[in-house]
Short mmCIF file of C-alpha atoms and ligand atoms in Angstrom, two decimals:
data_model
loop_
_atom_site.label_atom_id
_atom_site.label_comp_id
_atom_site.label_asym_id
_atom_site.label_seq_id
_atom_site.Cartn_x
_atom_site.Cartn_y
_atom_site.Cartn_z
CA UNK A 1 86.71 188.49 126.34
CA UNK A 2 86.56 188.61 130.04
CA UNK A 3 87.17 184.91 131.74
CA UNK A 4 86.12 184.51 135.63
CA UNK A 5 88.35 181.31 135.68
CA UNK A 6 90.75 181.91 133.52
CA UNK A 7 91.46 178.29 132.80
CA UNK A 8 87.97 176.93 133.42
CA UNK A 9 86.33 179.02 130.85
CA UNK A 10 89.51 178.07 128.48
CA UNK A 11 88.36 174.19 129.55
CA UNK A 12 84.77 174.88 127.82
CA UNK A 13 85.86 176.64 124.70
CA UNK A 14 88.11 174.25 123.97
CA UNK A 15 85.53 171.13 124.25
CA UNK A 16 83.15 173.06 122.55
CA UNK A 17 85.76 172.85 119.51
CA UNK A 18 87.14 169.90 119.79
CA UNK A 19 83.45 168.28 120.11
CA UNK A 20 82.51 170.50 117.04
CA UNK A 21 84.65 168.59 115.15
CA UNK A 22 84.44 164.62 115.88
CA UNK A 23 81.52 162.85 114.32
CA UNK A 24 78.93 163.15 116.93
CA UNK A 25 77.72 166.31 117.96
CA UNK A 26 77.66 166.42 121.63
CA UNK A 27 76.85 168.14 123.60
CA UNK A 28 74.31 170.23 123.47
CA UNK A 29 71.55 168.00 121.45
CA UNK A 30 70.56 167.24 124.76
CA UNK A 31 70.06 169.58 127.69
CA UNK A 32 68.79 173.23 128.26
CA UNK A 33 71.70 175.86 130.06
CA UNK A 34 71.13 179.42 131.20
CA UNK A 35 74.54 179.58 132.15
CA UNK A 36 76.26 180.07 128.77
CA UNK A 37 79.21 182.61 128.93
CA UNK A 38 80.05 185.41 126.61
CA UNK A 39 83.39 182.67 125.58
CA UNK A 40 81.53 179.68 124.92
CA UNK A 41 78.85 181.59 122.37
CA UNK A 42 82.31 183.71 120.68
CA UNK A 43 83.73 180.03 120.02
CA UNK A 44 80.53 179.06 118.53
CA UNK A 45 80.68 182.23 116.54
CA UNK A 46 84.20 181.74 115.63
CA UNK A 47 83.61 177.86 114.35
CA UNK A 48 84.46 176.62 110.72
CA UNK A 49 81.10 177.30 109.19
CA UNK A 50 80.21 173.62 108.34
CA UNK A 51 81.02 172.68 111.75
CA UNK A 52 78.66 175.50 113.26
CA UNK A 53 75.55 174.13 111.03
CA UNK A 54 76.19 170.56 111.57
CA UNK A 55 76.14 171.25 115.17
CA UNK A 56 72.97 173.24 114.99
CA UNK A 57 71.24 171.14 112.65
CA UNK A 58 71.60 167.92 115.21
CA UNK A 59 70.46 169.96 117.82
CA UNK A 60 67.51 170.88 115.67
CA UNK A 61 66.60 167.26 114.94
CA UNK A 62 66.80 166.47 118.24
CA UNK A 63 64.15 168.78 119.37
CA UNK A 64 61.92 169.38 116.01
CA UNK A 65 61.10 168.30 112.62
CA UNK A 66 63.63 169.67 111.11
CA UNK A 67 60.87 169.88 107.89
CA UNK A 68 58.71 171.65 109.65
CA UNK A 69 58.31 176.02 109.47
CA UNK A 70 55.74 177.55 111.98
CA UNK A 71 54.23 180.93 109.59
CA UNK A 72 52.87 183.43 111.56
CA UNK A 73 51.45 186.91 109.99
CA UNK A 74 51.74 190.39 110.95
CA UNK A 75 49.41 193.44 110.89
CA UNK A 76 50.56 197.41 112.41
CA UNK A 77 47.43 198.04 114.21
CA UNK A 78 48.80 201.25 114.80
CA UNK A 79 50.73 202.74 112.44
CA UNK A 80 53.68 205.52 112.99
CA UNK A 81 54.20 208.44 114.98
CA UNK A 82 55.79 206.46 117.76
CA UNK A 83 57.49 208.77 120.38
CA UNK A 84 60.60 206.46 120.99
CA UNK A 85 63.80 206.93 118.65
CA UNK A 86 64.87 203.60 118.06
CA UNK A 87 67.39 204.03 115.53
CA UNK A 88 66.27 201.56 112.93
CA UNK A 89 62.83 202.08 112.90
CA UNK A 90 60.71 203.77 110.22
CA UNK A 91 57.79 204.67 112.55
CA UNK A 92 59.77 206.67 114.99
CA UNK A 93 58.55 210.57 115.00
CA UNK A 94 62.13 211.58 115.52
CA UNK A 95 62.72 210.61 112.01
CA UNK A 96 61.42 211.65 108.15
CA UNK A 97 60.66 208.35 106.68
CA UNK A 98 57.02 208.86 104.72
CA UNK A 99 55.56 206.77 107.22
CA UNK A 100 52.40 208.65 107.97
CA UNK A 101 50.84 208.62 112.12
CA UNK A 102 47.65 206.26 112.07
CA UNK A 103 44.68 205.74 114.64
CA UNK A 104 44.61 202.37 116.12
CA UNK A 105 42.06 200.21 113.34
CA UNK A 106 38.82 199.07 114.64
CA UNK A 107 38.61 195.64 115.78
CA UNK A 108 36.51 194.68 112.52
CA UNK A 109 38.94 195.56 110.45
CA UNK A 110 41.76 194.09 112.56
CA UNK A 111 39.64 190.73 112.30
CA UNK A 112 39.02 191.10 108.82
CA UNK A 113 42.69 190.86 108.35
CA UNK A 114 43.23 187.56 110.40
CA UNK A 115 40.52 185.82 108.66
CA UNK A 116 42.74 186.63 105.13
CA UNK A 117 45.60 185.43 107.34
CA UNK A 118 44.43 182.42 108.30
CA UNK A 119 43.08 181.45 104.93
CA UNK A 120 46.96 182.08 104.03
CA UNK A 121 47.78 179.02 105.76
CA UNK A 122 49.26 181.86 108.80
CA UNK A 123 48.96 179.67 112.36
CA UNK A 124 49.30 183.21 114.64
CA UNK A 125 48.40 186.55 113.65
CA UNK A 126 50.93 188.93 115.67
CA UNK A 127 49.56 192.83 115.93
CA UNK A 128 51.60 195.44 116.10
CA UNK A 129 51.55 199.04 117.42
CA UNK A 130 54.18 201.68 117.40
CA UNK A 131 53.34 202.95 121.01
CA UNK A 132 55.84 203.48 123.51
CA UNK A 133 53.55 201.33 125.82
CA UNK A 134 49.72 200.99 125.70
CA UNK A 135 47.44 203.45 126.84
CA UNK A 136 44.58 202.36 129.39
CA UNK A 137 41.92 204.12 126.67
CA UNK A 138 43.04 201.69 124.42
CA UNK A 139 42.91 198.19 126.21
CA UNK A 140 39.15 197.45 125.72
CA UNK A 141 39.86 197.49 121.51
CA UNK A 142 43.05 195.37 122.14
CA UNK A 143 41.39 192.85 124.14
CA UNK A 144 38.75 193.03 121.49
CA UNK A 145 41.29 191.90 118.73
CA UNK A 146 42.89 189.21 121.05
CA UNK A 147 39.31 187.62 121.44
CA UNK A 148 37.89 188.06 118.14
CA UNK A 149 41.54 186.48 116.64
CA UNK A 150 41.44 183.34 119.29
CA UNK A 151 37.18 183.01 118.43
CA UNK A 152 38.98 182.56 114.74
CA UNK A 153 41.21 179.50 116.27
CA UNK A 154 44.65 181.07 115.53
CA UNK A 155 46.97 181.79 117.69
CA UNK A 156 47.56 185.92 119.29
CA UNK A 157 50.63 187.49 119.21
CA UNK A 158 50.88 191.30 120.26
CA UNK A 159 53.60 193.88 120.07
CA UNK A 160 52.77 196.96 122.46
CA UNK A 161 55.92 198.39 123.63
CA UNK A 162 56.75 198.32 127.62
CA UNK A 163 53.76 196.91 129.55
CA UNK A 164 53.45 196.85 133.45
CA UNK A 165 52.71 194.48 135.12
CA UNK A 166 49.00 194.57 135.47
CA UNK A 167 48.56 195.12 131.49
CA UNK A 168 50.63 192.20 131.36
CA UNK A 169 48.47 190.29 133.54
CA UNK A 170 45.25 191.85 131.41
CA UNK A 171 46.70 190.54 128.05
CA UNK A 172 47.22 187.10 129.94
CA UNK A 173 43.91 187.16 131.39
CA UNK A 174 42.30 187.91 127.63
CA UNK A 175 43.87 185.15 126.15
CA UNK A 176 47.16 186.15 124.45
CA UNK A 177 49.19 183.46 123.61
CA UNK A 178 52.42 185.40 123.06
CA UNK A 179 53.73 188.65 123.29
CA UNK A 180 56.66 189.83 121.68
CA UNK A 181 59.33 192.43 123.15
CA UNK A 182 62.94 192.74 121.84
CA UNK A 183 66.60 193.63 123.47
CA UNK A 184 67.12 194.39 119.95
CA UNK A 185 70.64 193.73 120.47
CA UNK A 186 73.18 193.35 123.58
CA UNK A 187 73.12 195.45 126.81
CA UNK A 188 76.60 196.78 125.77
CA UNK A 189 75.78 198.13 122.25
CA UNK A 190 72.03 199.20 122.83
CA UNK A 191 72.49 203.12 123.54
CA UNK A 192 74.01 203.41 120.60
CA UNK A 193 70.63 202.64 119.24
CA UNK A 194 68.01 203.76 121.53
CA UNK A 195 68.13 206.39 124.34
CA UNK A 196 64.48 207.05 125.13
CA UNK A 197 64.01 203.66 127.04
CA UNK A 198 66.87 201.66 128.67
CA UNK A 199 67.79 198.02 128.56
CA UNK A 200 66.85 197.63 131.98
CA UNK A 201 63.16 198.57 131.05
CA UNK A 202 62.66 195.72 128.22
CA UNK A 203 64.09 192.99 131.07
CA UNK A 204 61.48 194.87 133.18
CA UNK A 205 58.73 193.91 130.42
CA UNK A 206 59.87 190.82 129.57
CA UNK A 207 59.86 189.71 133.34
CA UNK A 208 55.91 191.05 133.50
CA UNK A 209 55.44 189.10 130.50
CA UNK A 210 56.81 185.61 131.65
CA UNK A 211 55.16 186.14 135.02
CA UNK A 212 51.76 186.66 133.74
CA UNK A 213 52.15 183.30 131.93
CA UNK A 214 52.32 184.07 128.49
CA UNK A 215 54.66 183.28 126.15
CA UNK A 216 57.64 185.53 125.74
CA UNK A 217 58.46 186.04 122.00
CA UNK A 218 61.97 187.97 121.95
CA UNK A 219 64.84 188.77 120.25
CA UNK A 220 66.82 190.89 118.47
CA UNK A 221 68.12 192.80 114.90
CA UNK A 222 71.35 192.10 113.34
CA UNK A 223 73.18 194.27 110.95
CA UNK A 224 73.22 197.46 112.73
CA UNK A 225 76.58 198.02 112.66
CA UNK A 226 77.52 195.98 115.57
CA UNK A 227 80.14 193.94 116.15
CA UNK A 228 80.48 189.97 116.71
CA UNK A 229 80.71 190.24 120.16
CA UNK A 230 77.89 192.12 120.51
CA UNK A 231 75.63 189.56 118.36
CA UNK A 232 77.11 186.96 121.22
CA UNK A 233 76.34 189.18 124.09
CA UNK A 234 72.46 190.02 122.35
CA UNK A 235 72.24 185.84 122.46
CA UNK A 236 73.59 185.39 126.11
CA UNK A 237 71.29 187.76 127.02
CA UNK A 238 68.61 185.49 125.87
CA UNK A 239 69.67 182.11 126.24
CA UNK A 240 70.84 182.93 130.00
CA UNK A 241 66.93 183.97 130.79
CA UNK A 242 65.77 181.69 133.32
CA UNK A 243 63.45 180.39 131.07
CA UNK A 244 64.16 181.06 127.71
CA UNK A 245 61.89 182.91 125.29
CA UNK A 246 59.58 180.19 123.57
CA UNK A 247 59.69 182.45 120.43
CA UNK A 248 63.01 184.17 118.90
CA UNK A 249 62.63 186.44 116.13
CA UNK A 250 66.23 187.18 114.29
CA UNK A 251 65.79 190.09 111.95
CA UNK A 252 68.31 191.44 109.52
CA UNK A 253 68.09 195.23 109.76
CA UNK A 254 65.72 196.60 106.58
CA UNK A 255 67.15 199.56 106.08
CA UNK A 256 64.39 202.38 105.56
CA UNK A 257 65.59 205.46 103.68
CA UNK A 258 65.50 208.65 106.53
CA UNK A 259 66.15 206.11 109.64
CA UNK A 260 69.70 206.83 110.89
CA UNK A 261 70.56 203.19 110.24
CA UNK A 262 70.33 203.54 105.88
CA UNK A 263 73.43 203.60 104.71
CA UNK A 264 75.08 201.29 107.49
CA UNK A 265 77.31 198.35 105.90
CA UNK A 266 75.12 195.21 104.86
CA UNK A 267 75.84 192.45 107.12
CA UNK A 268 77.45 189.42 105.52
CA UNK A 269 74.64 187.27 105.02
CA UNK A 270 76.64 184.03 106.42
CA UNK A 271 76.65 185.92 109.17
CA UNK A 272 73.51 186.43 109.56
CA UNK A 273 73.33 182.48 108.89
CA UNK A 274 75.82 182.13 111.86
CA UNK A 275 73.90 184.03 114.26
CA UNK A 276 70.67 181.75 113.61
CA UNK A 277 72.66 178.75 113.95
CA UNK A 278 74.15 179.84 117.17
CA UNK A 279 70.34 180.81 118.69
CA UNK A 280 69.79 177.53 117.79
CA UNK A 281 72.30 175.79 119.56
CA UNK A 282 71.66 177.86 122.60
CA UNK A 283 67.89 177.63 122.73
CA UNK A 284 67.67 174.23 121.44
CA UNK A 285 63.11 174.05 122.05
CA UNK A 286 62.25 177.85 121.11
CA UNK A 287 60.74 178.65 117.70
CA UNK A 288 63.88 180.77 115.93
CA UNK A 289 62.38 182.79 113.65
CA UNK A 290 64.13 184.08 110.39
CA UNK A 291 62.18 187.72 110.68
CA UNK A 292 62.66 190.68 108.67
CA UNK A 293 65.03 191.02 106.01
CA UNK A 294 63.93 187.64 103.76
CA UNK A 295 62.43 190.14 101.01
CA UNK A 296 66.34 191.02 100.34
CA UNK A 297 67.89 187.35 100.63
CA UNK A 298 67.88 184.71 97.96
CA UNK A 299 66.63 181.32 98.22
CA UNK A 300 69.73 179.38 99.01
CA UNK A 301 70.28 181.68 102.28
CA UNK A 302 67.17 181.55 103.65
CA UNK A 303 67.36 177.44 102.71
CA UNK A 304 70.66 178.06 104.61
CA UNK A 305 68.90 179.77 107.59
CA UNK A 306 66.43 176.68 107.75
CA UNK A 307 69.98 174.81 107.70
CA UNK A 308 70.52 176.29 110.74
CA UNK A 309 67.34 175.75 112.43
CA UNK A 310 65.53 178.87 111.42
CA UNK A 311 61.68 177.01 111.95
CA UNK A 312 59.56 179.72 111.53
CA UNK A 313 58.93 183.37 109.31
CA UNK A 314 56.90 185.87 108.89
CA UNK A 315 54.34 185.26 105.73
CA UNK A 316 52.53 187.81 103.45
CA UNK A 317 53.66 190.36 101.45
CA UNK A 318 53.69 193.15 104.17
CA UNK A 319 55.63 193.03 108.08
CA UNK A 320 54.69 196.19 109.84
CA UNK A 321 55.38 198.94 107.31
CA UNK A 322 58.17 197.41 105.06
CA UNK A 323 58.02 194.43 102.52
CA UNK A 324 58.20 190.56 102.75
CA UNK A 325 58.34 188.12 100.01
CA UNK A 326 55.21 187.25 98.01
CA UNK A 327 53.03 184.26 99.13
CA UNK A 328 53.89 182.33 95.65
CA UNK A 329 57.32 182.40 96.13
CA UNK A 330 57.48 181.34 99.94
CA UNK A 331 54.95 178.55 98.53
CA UNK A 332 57.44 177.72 95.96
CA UNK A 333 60.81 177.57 98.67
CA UNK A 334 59.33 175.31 101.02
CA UNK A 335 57.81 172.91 97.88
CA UNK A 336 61.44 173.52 96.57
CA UNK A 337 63.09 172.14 100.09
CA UNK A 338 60.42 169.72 100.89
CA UNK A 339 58.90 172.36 103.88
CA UNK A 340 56.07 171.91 105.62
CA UNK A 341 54.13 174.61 107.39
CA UNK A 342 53.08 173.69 111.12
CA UNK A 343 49.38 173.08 110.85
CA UNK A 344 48.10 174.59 114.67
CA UNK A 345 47.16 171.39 116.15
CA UNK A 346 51.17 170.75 115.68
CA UNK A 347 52.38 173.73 116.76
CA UNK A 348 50.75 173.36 120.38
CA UNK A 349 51.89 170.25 120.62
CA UNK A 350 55.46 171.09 120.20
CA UNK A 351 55.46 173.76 122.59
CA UNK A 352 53.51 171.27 124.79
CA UNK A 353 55.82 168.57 124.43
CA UNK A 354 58.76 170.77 125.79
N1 SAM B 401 56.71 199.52 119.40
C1 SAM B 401 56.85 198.21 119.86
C2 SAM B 401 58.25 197.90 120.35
O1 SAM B 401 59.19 198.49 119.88
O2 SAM B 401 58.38 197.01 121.19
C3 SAM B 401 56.42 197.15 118.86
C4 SAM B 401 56.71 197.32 117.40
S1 SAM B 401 58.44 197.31 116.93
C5 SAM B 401 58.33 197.82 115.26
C6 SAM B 401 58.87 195.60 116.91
C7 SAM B 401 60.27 195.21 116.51
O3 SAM B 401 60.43 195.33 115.12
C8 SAM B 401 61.43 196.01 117.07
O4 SAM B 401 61.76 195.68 118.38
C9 SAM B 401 62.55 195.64 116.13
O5 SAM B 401 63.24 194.52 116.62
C10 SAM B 401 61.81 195.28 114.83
N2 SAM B 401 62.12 196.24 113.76
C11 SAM B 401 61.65 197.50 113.64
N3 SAM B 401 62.16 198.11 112.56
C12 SAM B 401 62.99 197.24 111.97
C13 SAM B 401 63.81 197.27 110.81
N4 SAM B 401 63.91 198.36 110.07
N5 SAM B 401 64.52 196.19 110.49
C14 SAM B 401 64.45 195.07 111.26
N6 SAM B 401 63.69 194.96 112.36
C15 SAM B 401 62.96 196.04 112.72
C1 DTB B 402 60.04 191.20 115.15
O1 DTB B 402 61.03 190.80 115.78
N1 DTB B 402 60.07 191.60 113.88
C2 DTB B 402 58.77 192.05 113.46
C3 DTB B 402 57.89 191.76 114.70
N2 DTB B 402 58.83 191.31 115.66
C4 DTB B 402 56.99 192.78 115.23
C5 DTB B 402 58.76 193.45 112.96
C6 DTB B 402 59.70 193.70 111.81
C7 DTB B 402 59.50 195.10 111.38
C8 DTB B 402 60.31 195.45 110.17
C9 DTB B 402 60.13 196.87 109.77
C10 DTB B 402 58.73 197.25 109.36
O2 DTB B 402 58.09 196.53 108.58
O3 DTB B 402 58.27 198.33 109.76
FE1 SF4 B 403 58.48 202.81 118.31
FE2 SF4 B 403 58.73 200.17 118.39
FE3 SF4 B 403 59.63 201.61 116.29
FE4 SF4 B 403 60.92 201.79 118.59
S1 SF4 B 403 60.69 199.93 117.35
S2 SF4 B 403 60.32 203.50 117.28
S3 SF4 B 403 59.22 201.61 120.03
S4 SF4 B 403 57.53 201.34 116.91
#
């Protein structure tokens, strides 16, 4: 831990503790920062567990129904082949994993897919391609999909890779609601993960992103084989954006047999728990989602993850290429804990309401 003040920096840890444990659970319920350091988010880390959720379940009340889980659904658009080598992914080229290369689909077929979406109660339908960044050939089918999925009154979500800032400003101009770009994990640990693109070029996207005026949906993997301080440094990353991402996708690494990742030591689930509950506390209005991974986790953790303030997943039985949990048994958790999914109408008017 580095401290600029050595004794002001002590100051904040030390009310963040103290504060953690008396009744109320000032003070971050109210308030947005950008100014969190790499201390204050290790001391939230390092709190007694109970004390962590209680303080991330009153700032969750305070800014949401705390019974309320936004679903959104994924499709690959593009499937495989990808050219970067982003270590835990099983549509990087650089690696044997069975996925097979795929053309982009055709916007039919894209549409077909959102209409089965939306009829699974899904509010946005998020497309994803493995591409390094989109080709110009391909924007006229992409703005196709983003029009054809808003004509169907869902929300758009699109995954890309690194756009400029003119595609940026073409997605906006379509209509895309949100796109979604991840650090993946903090500046310090990422080249241990990825060496074809730099950290410095995701900031570069997200800042195209969040000036074009969408929403930025970004965040990060867990489980990789980094360390605590790195999950802190992946969050300050985010929460110290000037504007923080309006959608935060957590995911717990799926390992994919022939990535370089398999075999890397599971991540204590209560860990993973603690990470949510710390995005939570440091981005009390953005949507944390509870991303890939839930096909491996039982019901109590991901009840434990809503604990947290996990308020929204991924639904259907497919992400991109891996597996999610069946629609039944989602269905069956949220009757279990008394969930209810964000209808649309809702969900803009919580981001609205911000
Ligand atoms: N190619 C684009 C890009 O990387 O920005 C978009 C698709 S990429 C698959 C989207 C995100 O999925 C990655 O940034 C990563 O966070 C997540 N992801 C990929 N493989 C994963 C895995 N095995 N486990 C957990 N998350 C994964
Ligand atoms: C995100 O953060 N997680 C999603 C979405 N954004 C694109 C992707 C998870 C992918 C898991 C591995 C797979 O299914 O290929
Ligand atoms: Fe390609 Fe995205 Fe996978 Fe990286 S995460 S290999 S950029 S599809």
């Amino acid at each position: 831990m580095s401290f600029a003040n050595q004794s002001d920096a002590q100051t904040a840890v030390e009310n963040l503790v103290t504060g953690a444990r008396g009744v109320a659970p000032q003070p971050e319920s109210s308030g947005i920062r950008n100014d969190w350091s790499q201390a204050e988010i290790r001391a939230l880390f390092d709190l007694p567990f109970n004390d962590l959720l209680f303080r991330a379940q009153a700032v969750h009340r305070h800014h949401f129904d705390a019974n309320r889980v936004q679903k959104s659904r994924l499709l690959s658009i593009k499937t495989g082949g990808c050219p970067e080598d982003c270590k835990y992914c099983p549509q990087s080229a650089h690696f044997e994993t069975g996925v097979d290369a795929e053309k982009l689909m055709n916007v039919d077929a894209v549409l077909a897919q959102a209409r089965e979406a939306k009829e699974g109660g899904a509010s946005r339908f998020c497309m994803g391609a493995a591409w390094r960044s989109p080709k110009d050939r391909d924007m006229d089918a992409i703005i196709g999909m983003v029009k054809g999925v808003k004509a169907l009154g869902m929300e758009t979500c699109m995954t890309l890779g690194m756009l400029s800032g003119p595609q940026a400003a073409r997605l906006a101009e379509a209509g895309l609601d949100y796109y979604n770009h991840n650090i993946d994990t903090s500046e310090e640990f990422y080249g241990e993960i990825i060496t074809t693109r730099t950290y410095q070029d995701r900031l570069d996207t997200l800042e195209h992103v969040r000036q074009s005026g969408m929403n930025v949906c970004c965040g990060g993997i867990v489980g990789m084989g980094e360390s605590r301080d790195h999950r802190a440094g992946m969050l300050m990353t985010l929460a110290n954006m000037p504007k923080h991402p309006e959608s935060v996708p957590i995911n717990m690494l799926v390992q994919v047999e022939g990535t370089p990742l398999t075999g890397t030591d599971q991540l204590d689930i209560l860990e993973f728990i603690r990470t949510i509950a710390v995005a939570r506390i440091l981005m009390p209005q953005s949507f944390v989602r509870l991303s890939a991974g839930r096909e491996a986790m039982t019901d109590e953790a991901q009840a434990l993850c809503f604990l947290a303030g996990a308020n929204s997943i991924f639904c259907g039985e497919k992400l991109l290429t891996t597996g999610n949990p069946e629609v039944d048994a989602d269905d069956a958790l949220f009757d279990r804990l008394g969930i209810e999914p964000y209808e649309l109408e809702d969900h803009y008017e919580a981001e609205v309401g911000e």
